PDB file of C-alpha atoms and ligand atoms in Angstrom:
ATOM      1  CA  MET Y   1     -18.593 -13.521   7.581  1.00 91.00           C
ATOM      2  CA  GLU Y   2     -19.323 -16.767   5.676  1.00 92.00           C
ATOM      3  CA  PRO Y   3     -16.887 -19.682   5.928  1.00 95.00           C
ATOM      4  CA  ARG Y   4     -15.397 -20.310   2.474  1.00 95.00           C
ATOM      5  CA  ILE Y   5     -12.265 -20.423   0.400  1.00 96.00           C
ATOM      6  CA  ILE Y   6     -11.954 -17.555  -2.033  1.00 95.00           C
ATOM      7  CA  ARG Y   7     -10.200 -19.134  -5.017  1.00 95.00           C
ATOM      8  CA  ALA Y   8      -7.357 -17.379  -6.738  1.00 91.00           C
ATOM      9  CA  GLY Y   9      -9.205 -17.311 -10.055  1.00 90.00           C
ATOM     10  CA  ASP Y  10     -12.277 -15.678  -8.541  1.00 91.00           C
ATOM     11  CA  ARG Y  11     -10.533 -12.408  -7.751  1.00 89.00           C
ATOM     12  CA  GLN Y  12     -10.146  -9.528 -10.130  1.00 86.00           C
ATOM     13  CA  THR Y  13      -6.946  -7.609 -10.577  1.00 92.00           C
ATOM     14  CA  LYS Y  14      -7.587  -3.956 -11.318  1.00 96.00           C
ATOM     15  CA  VAL Y  15      -5.383  -1.064 -12.355  1.00 97.00           C
ATOM     16  CA  ALA Y  16      -4.983   1.163  -9.283  1.00 96.00           C
ATOM     17  CA  PRO Y  17      -6.693   4.544  -9.796  1.00 94.00           C
ATOM     18  CA  ALA Y  18      -4.524   7.307 -11.245  1.00 95.00           C
ATOM     19  CA  ASP Y  19      -6.099   9.704  -8.722  1.00 96.00           C
ATOM     20  CA  ASN Y  20      -4.160   8.006  -5.903  1.00 97.00           C
ATOM     21  CA  PHE Y  21      -1.163   6.365  -7.604  1.00 98.00           C
ATOM     22  CA  VAL Y  22       1.664   7.355  -9.955  1.00 97.00           C
ATOM     23  CA  GLY Y  23       2.739   4.916 -12.685  1.00 97.00           C
ATOM     24  CA  GLN Y  24       1.427   1.448 -13.464  1.00 97.00           C
ATOM     25  CA  VAL Y  25       0.101  -0.193 -10.296  1.00 98.00           C
ATOM     26  CA  LEU Y  26      -2.097  -3.317 -10.081  1.00 98.00           C
ATOM     27  CA  HIS Y  27      -4.461  -3.944  -7.164  1.00 97.00           C
ATOM     28  CA  GLU Y  28      -5.933  -7.315  -6.195  1.00 97.00           C
ATOM     29  CA  SER Y  29      -8.393  -7.527  -3.304  1.00 95.00           C
ATOM     30  CA  VAL Y  30      -7.420 -10.607  -1.271  1.00 96.00           C
ATOM     31  CA  PHE Y  31     -10.086  -9.942   1.339  1.00 95.00           C
ATOM     32  CA  ALA Y  32     -12.595  -7.101   1.662  1.00 92.00           C
ATOM     33  CA  PRO Y  33     -13.997  -6.271   5.120  1.00 92.00           C
ATOM     34  CA  GLU Y  34     -16.934  -8.409   6.312  1.00 93.00           C
ATOM     35  CA  ALA Y  35     -18.532  -7.530   9.667  1.00 92.00           C
ATOM     36  CA  PRO Y  36     -17.600  -7.905  12.415  1.00 94.00           C
ATOM     37  CA  SER Y  37     -14.083  -7.822  10.918  1.00 94.00           C
ATOM     38  CA  ARG Y  38     -12.780  -4.508   9.628  1.00 95.00           C
ATOM     39  CA  LEU Y  39      -9.704  -6.035   8.043  1.00 96.00           C
ATOM     40  CA  ARG Y  40      -8.878  -5.384   4.393  1.00 95.00           C
ATOM     41  CA  VAL Y  41      -6.083  -7.329   2.674  1.00 96.00           C
ATOM     42  CA  SER Y  42      -4.797  -6.273  -0.741  1.00 97.00           C
ATOM     43  CA  ARG Y  43      -1.970  -7.446  -2.953  1.00 97.00           C
ATOM     44  CA  VAL Y  44      -0.476  -4.479  -4.755  1.00 98.00           C
ATOM     45  CA  THR Y  45       2.080  -4.740  -7.539  1.00 98.00           C
ATOM     46  CA  PHE Y  46       4.064  -1.637  -8.452  1.00 98.00           C
ATOM     47  CA  THR Y  47       6.010  -1.556 -11.715  1.00 98.00           C
ATOM     48  CA  PRO Y  48       9.361   0.315 -11.588  1.00 98.00           C
ATOM     49  CA  GLY Y  49       8.732   3.952 -10.641  1.00 97.00           C
ATOM     50  CA  GLY Y  50       5.168   3.214  -9.519  1.00 98.00           C
ATOM     51  CA  ARG Y  51       4.102   4.484  -6.094  1.00 98.00           C
ATOM     52  CA  THR Y  52       1.183   5.640  -3.996  1.00 98.00           C
ATOM     53  CA  ASN Y  53       0.373   9.276  -3.430  1.00 98.00           C
ATOM     54  CA  TRP Y  54       1.079  10.591   0.043  1.00 98.00           C
ATOM     55  CA  HIS Y  55      -1.670   9.267   2.320  1.00 98.00           C
ATOM     56  CA  THR Y  56      -2.664   8.352   5.876  1.00 98.00           C
ATOM     57  CA  HIS Y  57      -4.518   5.431   7.499  1.00 97.00           C
ATOM     58  CA  ALA Y  58      -6.852   6.246  10.390  1.00 94.00           C
ATOM     59  CA  VAL Y  59      -6.005   3.034  12.245  1.00 94.00           C
ATOM     60  CA  GLY Y  60      -2.581   2.354  10.711  1.00 97.00           C
ATOM     61  CA  GLN Y  61      -1.381  -0.179   8.135  1.00 98.00           C
ATOM     62  CA  ILE Y  62       0.907  -3.193   7.897  1.00 98.00           C
ATOM     63  CA  LEU Y  63       2.801  -3.910   4.659  1.00 98.00           C
ATOM     64  CA  TYR Y  64       4.447  -7.254   3.946  1.00 98.00           C
ATOM     65  CA  VAL Y  65       6.756  -7.259   0.933  1.00 98.00           C
ATOM     66  CA  LEU Y  66       6.210 -10.399  -1.155  1.00 98.00           C
ATOM     67  CA  SER Y  67       8.720  -9.776  -3.930  1.00 98.00           C
ATOM     68  CA  GLY Y  68      11.001  -7.228  -5.501  1.00 98.00           C
ATOM     69  CA  SER Y  69      12.575  -4.097  -4.098  1.00 98.00           C
ATOM     70  CA  GLY Y  70      10.735  -0.927  -3.175  1.00 98.00           C
ATOM     71  CA  ARG Y  71      10.693   2.370  -1.355  1.00 98.00           C
ATOM     72  CA  TYR Y  72       8.857   3.637   1.728  1.00 98.00           C
ATOM     73  CA  GLN Y  73       8.902   7.036   3.370  1.00 98.00           C
ATOM     74  CA  LEU Y  74       7.289   8.313   6.547  1.00 98.00           C
ATOM     75  CA  GLU Y  75       7.039  12.117   6.384  1.00 97.00           C
ATOM     76  CA  GLY Y  76       9.994  13.781   8.093  1.00 95.00           C
ATOM     77  CA  HIS Y  77      12.128  10.646   7.777  1.00 96.00           C
ATOM     78  CA  PRO Y  78      14.515   9.478   5.032  1.00 96.00           C
ATOM     79  CA  VAL Y  79      13.325   7.256   2.195  1.00 98.00           C
ATOM     80  CA  GLU Y  80      13.937   3.592   3.069  1.00 98.00           C
ATOM     81  CA  GLU Y  81      14.497   0.596   0.824  1.00 98.00           C
ATOM     82  CA  ILE Y  82      12.124  -2.323   1.469  1.00 98.00           C
ATOM     83  CA  ASN Y  83      12.684  -5.851   0.194  1.00 98.00           C
ATOM     84  CA  ALA Y  84      10.941  -9.226   0.005  1.00 98.00           C
ATOM     85  CA  GLY Y  85      10.187 -10.523   3.521  1.00 98.00           C
ATOM     86  CA  ASP Y  86      10.183  -7.084   5.186  1.00 98.00           C
ATOM     87  CA  THR Y  87       7.211  -5.989   7.336  1.00 98.00           C
ATOM     88  CA  VAL Y  88       6.500  -2.248   7.508  1.00 98.00           C
ATOM     89  CA  VAL Y  89       4.458  -0.942  10.462  1.00 98.00           C
ATOM     90  CA  ILE Y  90       2.742   2.374   9.733  1.00 98.00           C
ATOM     91  CA  PRO Y  91       1.121   4.146  12.713  1.00 97.00           C
ATOM     92  CA  PRO Y  92      -2.340   5.740  12.606  1.00 97.00           C
ATOM     93  CA  ASP Y  93      -2.581   9.136  10.831  1.00 96.00           C
ATOM     94  CA  ALA Y  94       1.111   9.127   9.762  1.00 98.00           C
ATOM     95  CA  ARG Y  95       1.717  10.726   6.347  1.00 98.00           C
ATOM     96  CA  HIS Y  96       3.645   8.289   4.131  1.00 98.00           C
ATOM     97  CA  TRP Y  97       3.985   6.687   0.709  1.00 98.00           C
ATOM     98  CA  HIS Y  98       5.168   3.320  -0.618  1.00 98.00           C
ATOM     99  CA  GLY Y  99       6.053   1.929  -4.016  1.00 98.00           C
ATOM    100  CA  ALA Y 100       8.549   0.238  -6.293  1.00 98.00           C
ATOM    101  CA  ALA Y 101      12.172   1.244  -6.634  1.00 98.00           C
ATOM    102  CA  PRO Y 102      12.945   3.383  -9.706  1.00 97.00           C
ATOM    103  CA  ASP Y 103      14.469   0.344 -11.436  1.00 97.00           C
ATOM    104  CA  SER Y 104      12.684  -2.613  -9.830  1.00 98.00           C
ATOM    105  CA  MET Y 105       9.127  -3.823  -9.341  1.00 98.00           C
ATOM    106  CA  MET Y 106       7.759  -4.453  -5.858  1.00 98.00           C
ATOM    107  CA  CYS Y 107       4.740  -6.466  -4.714  1.00 98.00           C
ATOM    108  CA  HIS Y 108       3.351  -6.178  -1.184  1.00 98.00           C
ATOM    109  CA  LEU Y 109       0.409  -7.303   0.876  1.00 98.00           C
ATOM    110  CA  ALA Y 110      -1.312  -4.341   2.511  1.00 98.00           C
ATOM    111  CA  LEU Y 111      -3.314  -4.991   5.681  1.00 98.00           C
ATOM    112  CA  SER Y 112      -5.471  -2.233   7.042  1.00 96.00           C
ATOM    113  CA  GLU Y 113      -8.636  -1.773   9.058  1.00 95.00           C
ATOM    114  CA  SER Y 114     -11.503   0.591   8.441  1.00 89.00           C
ATOM    115  CA  ASP Y 115     -12.404   3.298  10.933  1.00 87.00           C
ATOM    116  CA  ASP Y 116     -15.965   3.794  12.267  1.00 86.00           C
ATOM    117  CA  GLN Y 117     -16.919   5.457   8.959  1.00 86.00           C
ATOM    118  CA  GLY Y 118     -15.699   2.460   6.918  1.00 83.00           C
ATOM    119  CA  LYS Y 119     -12.698   4.408   5.652  1.00 89.00           C
ATOM    120  CA  ALA Y 120      -9.177   2.933   5.614  1.00 91.00           C
ATOM    121  CA  ALA Y 121      -7.130   5.622   3.844  1.00 96.00           C
ATOM    122  CA  THR Y 122      -7.118   9.369   3.242  1.00 97.00           C
ATOM    123  CA  TRP Y 123      -5.431  10.235  -0.063  1.00 98.00           C
ATOM    124  CA  LEU Y 124      -3.254  13.301  -0.510  1.00 98.00           C
ATOM    125  CA  GLU Y 125      -0.953  14.771  -3.182  1.00 98.00           C
ATOM    126  CA  PRO Y 126       1.363  12.768  -5.507  1.00 98.00           C
ATOM    127  CA  VAL Y 127       4.949  12.064  -4.432  1.00 97.00           C
ATOM    128  CA  SER Y 128       7.272  14.336  -6.404  1.00 95.00           C
ATOM    129  CA  ASP Y 129      10.029  12.823  -8.569  1.00 94.00           C
ATOM    130  CA  GLU Y 130      12.490  14.684  -6.306  1.00 93.00           C
ATOM    131  CA  ASP Y 131      11.178  12.886  -3.200  1.00 94.00           C
ATOM    132  CA  PHE Y 132      10.866   9.577  -5.020  1.00 96.00           C
ATOM    133  CA  THR Y 133      14.412   9.499  -6.377  1.00 95.00           C
ATOM    134  CA  GLN Y 134      16.139  10.313  -3.056  1.00 94.00           C
ATOM    135  CA  GLU Y 135      18.889   7.831  -2.256  1.00 94.00           C
ATOM    136  CA  PRO Y 136      17.445   5.500   0.393  1.00 96.00           C
ATOM    137  CA  ALA Y 137      18.874   5.646   3.930  1.00 90.00           C
TER     138      ALA Y 137
HETATM  139 MN1   MN G   1      -0.160   3.126   3.135  1.00 56.42          MN
END
């Protein structure tokens, strides 16, 4: 882990892969893991209607909402609205999804750690429109 400042202009924003996301989603790597750290920090911007597929994180995930209004659902629980300033704590191996609201964008920081195999997420099936458009609790 080299001491340095990673300048804003030196990072690339990429379109999040359609295999794991629905809608237009932009992914910026703020920090990629460097041993001995296993921390990964990403800024993810979801346009209205955009969301992750269902997925799990082997060692959990923390989301911090930077702007906008979004949705989050832990399997077996109601859909919840999340807004700028909210922190979402997602336990290890819990099936969930997160994304924008149907009519609003949402940008969050995602903080996760890799497991012993270097893997931070296991991707599953897309979130149905029926699940996505549930009225939040
Ligand atoms: Mn997640």
